[in-house]
Amino acid sequence: MPGPETPSPVTSSLSVSLRPRVTVNYFHEIALKGLNRRMFTRQAADNLKRAIQDTDSRIVERRDMGATLSYPGDAKWPFMAERLERLFGVERFARAYPVTLSMDAIRETVGALLALVALPKTFRISASRADKSFPLTSPEINAQLGAWVRRRTGMTVDLDDPGLDIRVHLRDRTAWLSLEERRGLGGMPIGVSGRVAALLSGGIDSPVAAYRVMSRGCPVTFIHFHSFPLVEGSSREKAKELVDMLTRYQFRSRLHLVSLAEIQKRVLLAAEPDYRVVLYRRFMLRIAEAIALKEGALALVTGESVGQVSSQTLENMLAINAVMTRLPVLRPLVAADKEEIVRMARALGTYEVSIQPDEDCCSLFVPPHPVTRSTPETAAAQEKDLDVEGLVSEAVANAELWRAAWPERGPAG
Ligand code: ATP
Ligand code: MG
């Protein structure tokens, strides 16, 4: 089957030329941003450029709410589509054919396009008009073009679940025809919101939490706590693998690997067993806050949800959160149940990594009945024999930095 990019395009009396472009439409929420809108669309275009840097395509036109890209050829198109599918801020994208704004030209091009694909039994025309200068309304285009396609191909119309959806978008005195339009991720382009630092365990919840905040345009720095050398270091490899997966949504990542081993040994000696988990968590937040401030992050992110485990009763969350001095803690999953979180993790692809067994630093030395109703005061009392500040700055100083980049070409930052 000749590809639509064949050197001698299909022509006719109207000189219909089947030269596709790739059209990208930004998520509608960007349009609501008033004065920030220019900044949002600039960031969206910058991100787009990075996402397609090694796909043999480039931006040929920037629009307010989208962009038009050159078509990379059939061989590269699936690869490029995968990139666009992972780009926050994109509402939809398509391989689309620009046609002169006339019903004759539209019909002829649709006919030429249909000749290139295996026809299913049913179809639908989906017209939309950003350019209102065209004399026909969208329903009129649907009806006229639909009748023509039906006569010509024998396909029948199915508005709900068509085998083929023929899209006709009218804008800028051009009709953009497409047989395959795909949904993007939506959300906000990475970089339009401030940086956050996410506490990434190796569990199911925290990668999902980080992803949710990314979808609001926040670049994420990752922090993982491990108990090496008290235990083997497999949780670190898991954290790296998860960061690699999440980096596909934000281009570059920094992961701070922090050993909690020394602190855990001290807590073991100085505090009541039932308080260990709460104290580990308080240290994690203090260390994470210090790293976040150095990274220029404006908030921490955790995968906590109320009541899920003993350390996540509201009482314990209060006792743990009390150590935060400057930054807020964002908890995107706070009211989600485990089933919903698992569904999101599966869709994201992190689930399979998260369920691999590892030695989590919080499962170490955990008593049979950890406290469920601590308070900031009782927790602080348990820390009275610990050099909290010293332990925190030592852990921060010994943290290792690991970087990831995607697409892999180009320096990691
Ligand atoms: P997760 O599935 O994310 O591990 P969880 O349901 O197991 O969550 P906890 O283990 O209580 O719940 O952890 C709550 C949150 O604390 C995690 O979502 C994560 O943000 C943070 N956290 C826990 N352990 C670690 C760790 N080892 N390194 C970094 N952050 C951690
Ligand atoms: Mg966990």
mmCIF file with all atom_site columns, N, CA and C in Angstrom, residues 148-205:
data_model
loop_
_atom_site.group_PDB
_atom_site.id
_atom_site.type_symbol
_atom_site.label_atom_id
_atom_site.label_alt_id
_atom_site.label_comp_id
_atom_site.label_asym_id
_atom_site.label_entity_id
_atom_site.label_seq_id
_atom_site.pdbx_PDB_ins_code
_atom_site.Cartn_x
_atom_site.Cartn_y
_atom_site.Cartn_z
_atom_site.occupancy
_atom_site.B_iso_or_equiv
_atom_site.pdbx_formal_charge
_atom_site.auth_seq_id
_atom_site.auth_comp_id
_atom_site.auth_asym_id
_atom_site.auth_atom_id
_atom_site.pdbx_PDB_model_num
ATOM 1   N N  . TRP A 1 148 ? -22.315 11.449 0.824  1.00 0.00 ? 148 TRP A N  1
ATOM 2   C CA . TRP A 1 148 ? -21.384 11.176 -0.278 1.00 0.00 ? 148 TRP A CA 1
ATOM 3   C C  . TRP A 1 148 ? -20.526 9.930  0.015  1.00 0.00 ? 148 TRP A C  1
ATOM 4   N N  . VAL A 1 149 ? -19.992 9.841  1.236  1.00 0.00 ? 149 VAL A N  1
ATOM 5   C CA . VAL A 1 149 ? -19.144 8.693  1.599  1.00 0.00 ? 149 VAL A CA 1
ATOM 6   C C  . VAL A 1 149 ? -19.962 7.400  1.554  1.00 0.00 ? 149 VAL A C  1
ATOM 7   N N  . ARG A 1 150 ? -21.210 7.489  2.012  1.00 0.00 ? 150 ARG A N  1
ATOM 8   C CA . ARG A 1 150 ? -22.071 6.308  2.026  1.00 0.00 ? 150 ARG A CA 1
ATOM 9   C C  . ARG A 1 150 ? -22.279 5.782  0.596  1.00 0.00 ? 150 ARG A C  1
ATOM 10  N N  . ARG A 1 151 ? -22.628 6.699  -0.293 1.00 0.00 ? 151 ARG A N  1
ATOM 11  C CA . ARG A 1 151 ? -22.835 6.300  -1.685 1.00 0.00 ? 151 ARG A CA 1
ATOM 12  C C  . ARG A 1 151 ? -21.577 5.707  -2.288 1.00 0.00 ? 151 ARG A C  1
ATOM 13  N N  . ARG A 1 152 ? -20.495 6.362  -1.990 1.00 0.00 ? 152 ARG A N  1
ATOM 14  C CA . ARG A 1 152 ? -19.255 5.988  -2.652 1.00 0.00 ? 152 ARG A CA 1
ATOM 15  C C  . ARG A 1 152 ? -18.663 4.674  -2.140 1.00 0.00 ? 152 ARG A C  1
ATOM 16  N N  . THR A 1 153 ? -18.826 4.399  -0.841 1.00 0.00 ? 153 THR A N  1
ATOM 17  C CA . THR A 1 153 ? -18.122 3.241  -0.254 1.00 0.00 ? 153 THR A CA 1
ATOM 18  C C  . THR A 1 153 ? -19.042 2.112  0.182  1.00 0.00 ? 153 THR A C  1
ATOM 19  N N  . GLY A 1 154 ? -20.318 2.407  0.389  1.00 0.00 ? 154 GLY A N  1
ATOM 20  C CA . GLY A 1 154 ? -21.213 1.381  0.912  1.00 0.00 ? 154 GLY A CA 1
ATOM 21  C C  . GLY A 1 154 ? -21.142 1.220  2.427  1.00 0.00 ? 154 GLY A C  1
ATOM 22  N N  . MET A 1 155 ? -20.286 1.980  3.086  1.00 0.00 ? 155 MET A N  1
ATOM 23  C CA . MET A 1 155 ? -20.253 1.927  4.559  1.00 0.00 ? 155 MET A CA 1
ATOM 24  C C  . MET A 1 155 ? -21.537 2.548  5.094  1.00 0.00 ? 155 MET A C  1
ATOM 25  N N  . THR A 1 156 ? -21.938 2.133  6.304  1.00 0.00 ? 156 THR A N  1
ATOM 26  C CA . THR A 1 156 ? -23.112 2.757  6.920  1.00 0.00 ? 156 THR A CA 1
ATOM 27  C C  . THR A 1 156 ? -22.672 3.641  8.082  1.00 0.00 ? 156 THR A C  1
ATOM 28  N N  . VAL A 1 157 ? -23.563 4.567  8.428  1.00 0.00 ? 157 VAL A N  1
ATOM 29  C CA . VAL A 1 157 ? -23.220 5.533  9.482  1.00 0.00 ? 157 VAL A CA 1
ATOM 30  C C  . VAL A 1 157 ? -23.486 4.931  10.859 1.00 0.00 ? 157 VAL A C  1
ATOM 31  N N  . ASP A 1 158 ? -22.526 5.065  11.762 1.00 0.00 ? 158 ASP A N  1
ATOM 32  C CA . ASP A 1 158 ? -22.731 4.694  13.159 1.00 0.00 ? 158 ASP A CA 1
ATOM 33  C C  . ASP A 1 158 ? -22.168 5.836  14.001 1.00 0.00 ? 158 ASP A C  1
ATOM 34  N N  . LEU A 1 159 ? -23.055 6.608  14.574 1.00 0.00 ? 159 LEU A N  1
ATOM 35  C CA . LEU A 1 159 ? -22.594 7.802  15.295 1.00 0.00 ? 159 LEU A CA 1
ATOM 36  C C  . LEU A 1 159 ? -21.932 7.458  16.620 1.00 0.00 ? 159 LEU A C  1
ATOM 37  N N  . ASP A 1 160 ? -22.319 6.336  17.221 1.00 0.00 ? 160 ASP A N  1
ATOM 38  C CA . ASP A 1 160 ? -21.813 6.032  18.569 1.00 0.00 ? 160 ASP A CA 1
ATOM 39  C C  . ASP A 1 160 ? -20.482 5.311  18.564 1.00 0.00 ? 160 ASP A C  1
ATOM 40  N N  . ASP A 1 161 ? -20.346 4.334  17.685 1.00 0.00 ? 161 ASP A N  1
ATOM 41  C CA . ASP A 1 161 ? -19.124 3.541  17.724 1.00 0.00 ? 161 ASP A CA 1
ATOM 42  C C  . ASP A 1 161 ? -18.677 3.209  16.306 1.00 0.00 ? 161 ASP A C  1
ATOM 43  N N  . PRO A 1 162 ? -18.264 4.239  15.565 1.00 0.00 ? 162 PRO A N  1
ATOM 44  C CA . PRO A 1 162 ? -17.936 4.013  14.152 1.00 0.00 ? 162 PRO A CA 1
ATOM 45  C C  . PRO A 1 162 ? -16.615 3.269  13.992 1.00 0.00 ? 162 PRO A C  1
ATOM 46  N N  . GLY A 1 163 ? -16.522 2.484  12.941 1.00 0.00 ? 163 GLY A N  1
ATOM 47  C CA . GLY A 1 163 ? -15.256 1.831  12.624 1.00 0.00 ? 163 GLY A CA 1
ATOM 48  C C  . GLY A 1 163 ? -14.235 2.852  12.140 1.00 0.00 ? 163 GLY A C  1
ATOM 49  N N  . LEU A 1 164 ? -14.724 3.919  11.555 1.00 0.00 ? 164 LEU A N  1
ATOM 50  C CA . LEU A 1 164 ? -13.838 4.957  11.037 1.00 0.00 ? 164 LEU A CA 1
ATOM 51  C C  . LEU A 1 164 ? -14.446 6.321  11.370 1.00 0.00 ? 164 LEU A C  1
ATOM 52  N N  . ASP A 1 165 ? -13.657 7.171  12.001 1.00 0.00 ? 165 ASP A N  1
ATOM 53  C CA . ASP A 1 165 ? -14.146 8.506  12.324 1.00 0.00 ? 165 ASP A CA 1
ATOM 54  C C  . ASP A 1 165 ? -13.418 9.491  11.418 1.00 0.00 ? 165 ASP A C  1
ATOM 55  N N  . ILE A 1 166 ? -14.159 10.089 10.510 1.00 0.00 ? 166 ILE A N  1
ATOM 56  C CA . ILE A 1 166 ? -13.533 11.022 9.557  1.00 0.00 ? 166 ILE A CA 1
ATOM 57  C C  . ILE A 1 166 ? -13.695 12.437 10.113 1.00 0.00 ? 166 ILE A C  1
ATOM 58  N N  . ARG A 1 167 ? -12.595 13.027 10.531 1.00 0.00 ? 167 ARG A N  1
ATOM 59  C CA . ARG A 1 167 ? -12.675 14.354 11.157 1.00 0.00 ? 167 ARG A CA 1
ATOM 60  C C  . ARG A 1 167 ? -12.401 15.441 10.147 1.00 0.00 ? 167 ARG A C  1
ATOM 61  N N  . VAL A 1 168 ? -13.176 16.491 10.261 1.00 0.00 ? 168 VAL A N  1
ATOM 62  C CA . VAL A 1 168 ? -12.998 17.655 9.388  1.00 0.00 ? 168 VAL A CA 1
ATOM 63  C C  . VAL A 1 168 ? -12.965 18.887 10.292 1.00 0.00 ? 168 VAL A C  1
ATOM 64  N N  . HIS A 1 169 ? -11.792 19.422 10.527 1.00 0.00 ? 169 HIS A N  1
ATOM 65  C CA . HIS A 1 169 ? -11.677 20.632 11.344 1.00 0.00 ? 169 HIS A CA 1
ATOM 66  C C  . HIS A 1 169 ? -11.426 21.813 10.414 1.00 0.00 ? 169 HIS A C  1
ATOM 67  N N  . LEU A 1 170 ? -12.289 22.803 10.479 1.00 0.00 ? 170 LEU A N  1
ATOM 68  C CA . LEU A 1 170 ? -12.082 23.974 9.638  1.00 0.00 ? 170 LEU A CA 1
ATOM 69  C C  . LEU A 1 170 ? -11.430 25.074 10.458 1.00 0.00 ? 170 LEU A C  1
ATOM 70  N N  . ARG A 1 171 ? -10.286 25.496 10.000 1.00 0.00 ? 171 ARG A N  1
ATOM 71  C CA . ARG A 1 171 ? -9.663  26.632 10.685 1.00 0.00 ? 171 ARG A CA 1
ATOM 72  C C  . ARG A 1 171 ? -8.681  27.316 9.746  1.00 0.00 ? 171 ARG A C  1
ATOM 73  N N  . ASP A 1 172 ? -8.515  28.611 9.908  1.00 0.00 ? 172 ASP A N  1
ATOM 74  C CA . ASP A 1 172 ? -7.573  29.404 9.122  1.00 0.00 ? 172 ASP A CA 1
ATOM 75  C C  . ASP A 1 172 ? -7.720  29.160 7.623  1.00 0.00 ? 172 ASP A C  1
ATOM 76  N N  . ARG A 1 173 ? -8.921  29.199 7.130  1.00 0.00 ? 173 ARG A N  1
ATOM 77  C CA . ARG A 1 173 ? -9.217  28.992 5.705  1.00 0.00 ? 173 ARG A CA 1
ATOM 78  C C  . ARG A 1 173 ? -8.680  27.683 5.148  1.00 0.00 ? 173 ARG A C  1
ATOM 79  N N  . THR A 1 174 ? -8.607  26.701 6.023  1.00 0.00 ? 174 THR A N  1
ATOM 80  C CA . THR A 1 174 ? -8.167  25.380 5.579  1.00 0.00 ? 174 THR A CA 1
ATOM 81  C C  . THR A 1 174 ? -9.061  24.344 6.250  1.00 0.00 ? 174 THR A C  1
ATOM 82  N N  . ALA A 1 175 ? -9.320  23.268 5.523  1.00 0.00 ? 175 ALA A N  1
ATOM 83  C CA . ALA A 1 175 ? -10.002 22.128 6.152  1.00 0.00 ? 175 ALA A CA 1
ATOM 84  C C  . ALA A 1 175 ? -8.926  21.092 6.464  1.00 0.00 ? 175 ALA A C  1
ATOM 85  N N  . TRP A 1 176 ? -8.888  20.658 7.708  1.00 0.00 ? 176 TRP A N  1
ATOM 86  C CA . TRP A 1 176 ? -7.909  19.643 8.111  1.00 0.00 ? 176 TRP A CA 1
ATOM 87  C C  . TRP A 1 176 ? -8.632  18.314 8.215  1.00 0.00 ? 176 TRP A C  1
ATOM 88  N N  . LEU A 1 177 ? -8.265  17.384 7.349  1.00 0.00 ? 177 LEU A N  1
ATOM 89  C CA . LEU A 1 177 ? -8.946  16.083 7.320  1.00 0.00 ? 177 LEU A CA 1
ATOM 90  C C  . LEU A 1 177 ? -8.090  15.034 8.002  1.00 0.00 ? 177 LEU A C  1
ATOM 91  N N  . SER A 1 178 ? -8.752  14.215 8.792  1.00 0.00 ? 178 SER A N  1
ATOM 92  C CA . SER A 1 178 ? -7.983  13.189 9.478  1.00 0.00 ? 178 SER A CA 1
ATOM 93  C C  . SER A 1 178 ? -8.817  11.938 9.700  1.00 0.00 ? 178 SER A C  1
ATOM 94  N N  . LEU A 1 179 ? -8.191  10.801 9.484  1.00 0.00 ? 179 LEU A N  1
ATOM 95  C CA . LEU A 1 179 ? -8.874  9.530  9.769  1.00 0.00 ? 179 LEU A CA 1
ATOM 96  C C  . LEU A 1 179 ? -8.419  8.979  11.109 1.00 0.00 ? 179 LEU A C  1
ATOM 97  N N  . GLU A 1 180 ? -7.393  9.550  11.659 1.00 0.00 ? 180 GLU A N  1
ATOM 98  C CA . GLU A 1 180 ? -6.947  9.036  12.954 1.00 0.00 ? 180 GLU A CA 1
ATOM 99  C C  . GLU A 1 180 ? -6.525  10.181 13.874 1.00 0.00 ? 180 GLU A C  1
ATOM 100 N N  . GLU A 1 181 ? -7.412  10.483 14.762 1.00 0.00 ? 181 GLU A N  1
ATOM 101 C CA . GLU A 1 181 ? -7.110  11.509 15.755 1.00 0.00 ? 181 GLU A CA 1
ATOM 102 C C  . GLU A 1 181 ? -6.955  10.797 17.087 1.00 0.00 ? 181 GLU A C  1
ATOM 103 N N  . ARG A 1 182 ? -5.963  11.193 17.860 1.00 0.00 ? 182 ARG A N  1
ATOM 104 C CA . ARG A 1 182 ? -5.754  10.502 19.137 1.00 0.00 ? 182 ARG A CA 1
ATOM 105 C C  . ARG A 1 182 ? -5.838  11.470 20.298 1.00 0.00 ? 182 ARG A C  1
ATOM 106 N N  . ARG A 1 183 ? -6.230  10.944 21.422 1.00 0.00 ? 183 ARG A N  1
ATOM 107 C CA . ARG A 1 183 ? -6.316  11.743 22.634 1.00 0.00 ? 183 ARG A CA 1
ATOM 108 C C  . ARG A 1 183 ? -4.943  11.901 23.250 1.00 0.00 ? 183 ARG A C  1
ATOM 109 N N  . GLY A 1 184 ? -4.665  13.096 23.754 1.00 0.00 ? 184 GLY A N  1
ATOM 110 C CA . GLY A 1 184 ? -3.445  13.314 24.515 1.00 0.00 ? 184 GLY A CA 1
ATOM 111 C C  . GLY A 1 184 ? -3.727  13.133 25.999 1.00 0.00 ? 184 GLY A C  1
ATOM 112 N N  . LEU A 1 185 ? -2.741  13.462 26.806 1.00 0.00 ? 185 LEU A N  1
ATOM 113 C CA . LEU A 1 185 ? -2.875  13.261 28.257 1.00 0.00 ? 185 LEU A CA 1
ATOM 114 C C  . LEU A 1 185 ? -3.689  14.341 28.937 1.00 0.00 ? 185 LEU A C  1
ATOM 115 N N  . GLY A 1 186 ? -3.828  15.499 28.270 1.00 0.00 ? 186 GLY A N  1
ATOM 116 C CA . GLY A 1 186 ? -4.457  16.631 28.949 1.00 0.00 ? 186 GLY A CA 1
ATOM 117 C C  . GLY A 1 186 ? -3.494  17.171 30.005 1.00 0.00 ? 186 GLY A C  1
ATOM 118 N N  . GLY A 1 187 ? -4.026  17.871 30.991 1.00 0.00 ? 187 GLY A N  1
ATOM 119 C CA . GLY A 1 187 ? -3.171  18.435 32.038 1.00 0.00 ? 187 GLY A CA 1
ATOM 120 C C  . GLY A 1 187 ? -2.430  19.667 31.567 1.00 0.00 ? 187 GLY A C  1
ATOM 121 N N  . MET A 1 188 ? -1.470  20.076 32.361 1.00 0.00 ? 188 MET A N  1
ATOM 122 C CA . MET A 1 188 ? -0.724  21.312 32.109 1.00 0.00 ? 188 MET A CA 1
ATOM 123 C C  . MET A 1 188 ? 0.690   20.979 31.638 1.00 0.00 ? 188 MET A C  1
ATOM 124 N N  . PRO A 1 189 ? 1.243   21.784 30.721 1.00 0.00 ? 189 PRO A N  1
ATOM 125 C CA . PRO A 1 189 ? 2.615   21.515 30.271 1.00 0.00 ? 189 PRO A CA 1
ATOM 126 C C  . PRO A 1 189 ? 3.592   21.553 31.453 1.00 0.00 ? 189 PRO A C  1
ATOM 127 N N  . ILE A 1 190 ? 4.483   20.583 31.475 1.00 0.00 ? 190 ILE A N  1
ATOM 128 C CA . ILE A 1 190 ? 5.496   20.557 32.530 1.00 0.00 ? 190 ILE A CA 1
ATOM 129 C C  . ILE A 1 190 ? 6.289   21.857 32.502 1.00 0.00 ? 190 ILE A C  1
ATOM 130 N N  . GLY A 1 191 ? 6.425   22.486 33.634 1.00 0.00 ? 191 GLY A N  1
ATOM 131 C CA . GLY A 1 191 ? 7.205   23.719 33.719 1.00 0.00 ? 191 GLY A CA 1
ATOM 132 C C  . GLY A 1 191 ? 6.356   24.959 33.939 1.00 0.00 ? 191 GLY A C  1
ATOM 133 N N  . VAL A 1 192 ? 5.035   24.853 33.766 1.00 0.00 ? 192 VAL A N  1
ATOM 134 C CA . VAL A 1 192 ? 4.224   26.056 34.001 1.00 0.00 ? 192 VAL A CA 1
ATOM 135 C C  . VAL A 1 192 ? 3.959   26.267 35.489 1.00 0.00 ? 192 VAL A C  1
ATOM 136 N N  . SER A 1 193 ? 4.143   25.227 36.279 1.00 0.00 ? 193 SER A N  1
ATOM 137 C CA . SER A 1 193 ? 3.976   25.375 37.728 1.00 0.00 ? 193 SER A CA 1
ATOM 138 C C  . SER A 1 193 ? 5.317   25.170 38.406 1.00 0.00 ? 193 SER A C  1
ATOM 139 N N  . GLY A 1 194 ? 5.367   25.491 39.686 1.00 0.00 ? 194 GLY A N  1
ATOM 140 C CA . GLY A 1 194 ? 6.618   25.402 40.432 1.00 0.00 ? 194 GLY A CA 1
ATOM 141 C C  . GLY A 1 194 ? 7.081   23.977 40.638 1.00 0.00 ? 194 GLY A C  1
ATOM 142 N N  . ARG A 1 195 ? 8.353   23.848 41.010 1.00 0.00 ? 195 ARG A N  1
ATOM 143 C CA . ARG A 1 195 ? 8.930   22.525 41.255 1.00 0.00 ? 195 ARG A CA 1
ATOM 144 C C  . ARG A 1 195 ? 8.453   21.966 42.587 1.00 0.00 ? 195 ARG A C  1
ATOM 145 N N  . VAL A 1 196 ? 8.292   20.669 42.643 1.00 0.00 ? 196 VAL A N  1
ATOM 146 C CA . VAL A 1 196 ? 7.968   19.992 43.901 1.00 0.00 ? 196 VAL A CA 1
ATOM 147 C C  . VAL A 1 196 ? 8.973   18.869 44.126 1.00 0.00 ? 196 VAL A C  1
ATOM 148 N N  . ALA A 1 197 ? 9.080   18.411 45.381 1.00 0.00 ? 197 ALA A N  1
ATOM 149 C CA . ALA A 1 197 ? 9.943   17.272 45.691 1.00 0.00 ? 197 ALA A CA 1
ATOM 150 C C  . ALA A 1 197 ? 9.050   16.143 46.191 1.00 0.00 ? 197 ALA A C  1
ATOM 151 N N  . ALA A 1 198 ? 9.094   15.015 45.483 1.00 0.00 ? 198 ALA A N  1
ATOM 152 C CA . ALA A 1 198 ? 8.208   13.894 45.830 1.00 0.00 ? 198 ALA A CA 1
ATOM 153 C C  . ALA A 1 198 ? 8.970   12.833 46.605 1.00 0.00 ? 198 ALA A C  1
ATOM 154 N N  . LEU A 1 199 ? 8.377   12.388 47.707 1.00 0.00 ? 199 LEU A N  1
ATOM 155 C CA . LEU A 1 199 ? 8.942   11.269 48.456 1.00 0.00 ? 199 LEU A CA 1
ATOM 156 C C  . LEU A 1 199 ? 8.506   9.986  47.773 1.00 0.00 ? 199 LEU A C  1
ATOM 157 N N  . LEU A 1 200 ? 9.482   9.313  47.188 1.00 0.00 ? 200 LEU A N  1
ATOM 158 C CA . LEU A 1 200 ? 9.189   8.133  46.379 1.00 0.00 ? 200 LEU A CA 1
ATOM 159 C C  . LEU A 1 200 ? 9.663   6.897  47.132 1.00 0.00 ? 200 LEU A C  1
ATOM 160 N N  . SER A 1 201 ? 8.724   6.100  47.626 1.00 0.00 ? 201 SER A N  1
ATOM 161 C CA . SER A 1 201 ? 9.117   4.840  48.280 1.00 0.00 ? 201 SER A CA 1
ATOM 162 C C  . SER A 1 201 ? 9.372   3.859  47.153 1.00 0.00 ? 201 SER A C  1
ATOM 163 N N  . GLY A 1 202 ? 9.133   2.586  47.320 1.00 0.00 ? 202 GLY A N  1
ATOM 164 C CA . GLY A 1 202 ? 9.138   1.708  46.157 1.00 0.00 ? 202 GLY A CA 1
ATOM 165 C C  . GLY A 1 202 ? 7.737   1.192  45.976 1.00 0.00 ? 202 GLY A C  1
ATOM 166 N N  . GLY A 1 203 ? 6.799   1.807  46.695 1.00 0.00 ? 203 GLY A N  1
ATOM 167 C CA . GLY A 1 203 ? 5.425   1.287  46.768 1.00 0.00 ? 203 GLY A CA 1
ATOM 168 C C  . GLY A 1 203 ? 4.567   1.705  45.589 1.00 0.00 ? 203 GLY A C  1
ATOM 169 N N  . ILE A 1 204 ? 3.294   1.396  45.694 1.00 0.00 ? 204 ILE A N  1
ATOM 170 C CA . ILE A 1 204 ? 2.361   1.638  44.591 1.00 0.00 ? 204 ILE A CA 1
ATOM 171 C C  . ILE A 1 204 ? 1.926   3.103  44.545 1.00 0.00 ? 204 ILE A C  1
ATOM 172 N N  . ASP A 1 205 ? 1.790   3.700  45.723 1.00 0.00 ? 205 ASP A N  1
ATOM 173 C CA . ASP A 1 205 ? 1.124   5.000  45.802 1.00 0.00 ? 205 ASP A CA 1
ATOM 174 C C  . ASP A 1 205 ? 1.990   6.183  45.368 1.00 0.00 ? 205 ASP A C  1
#
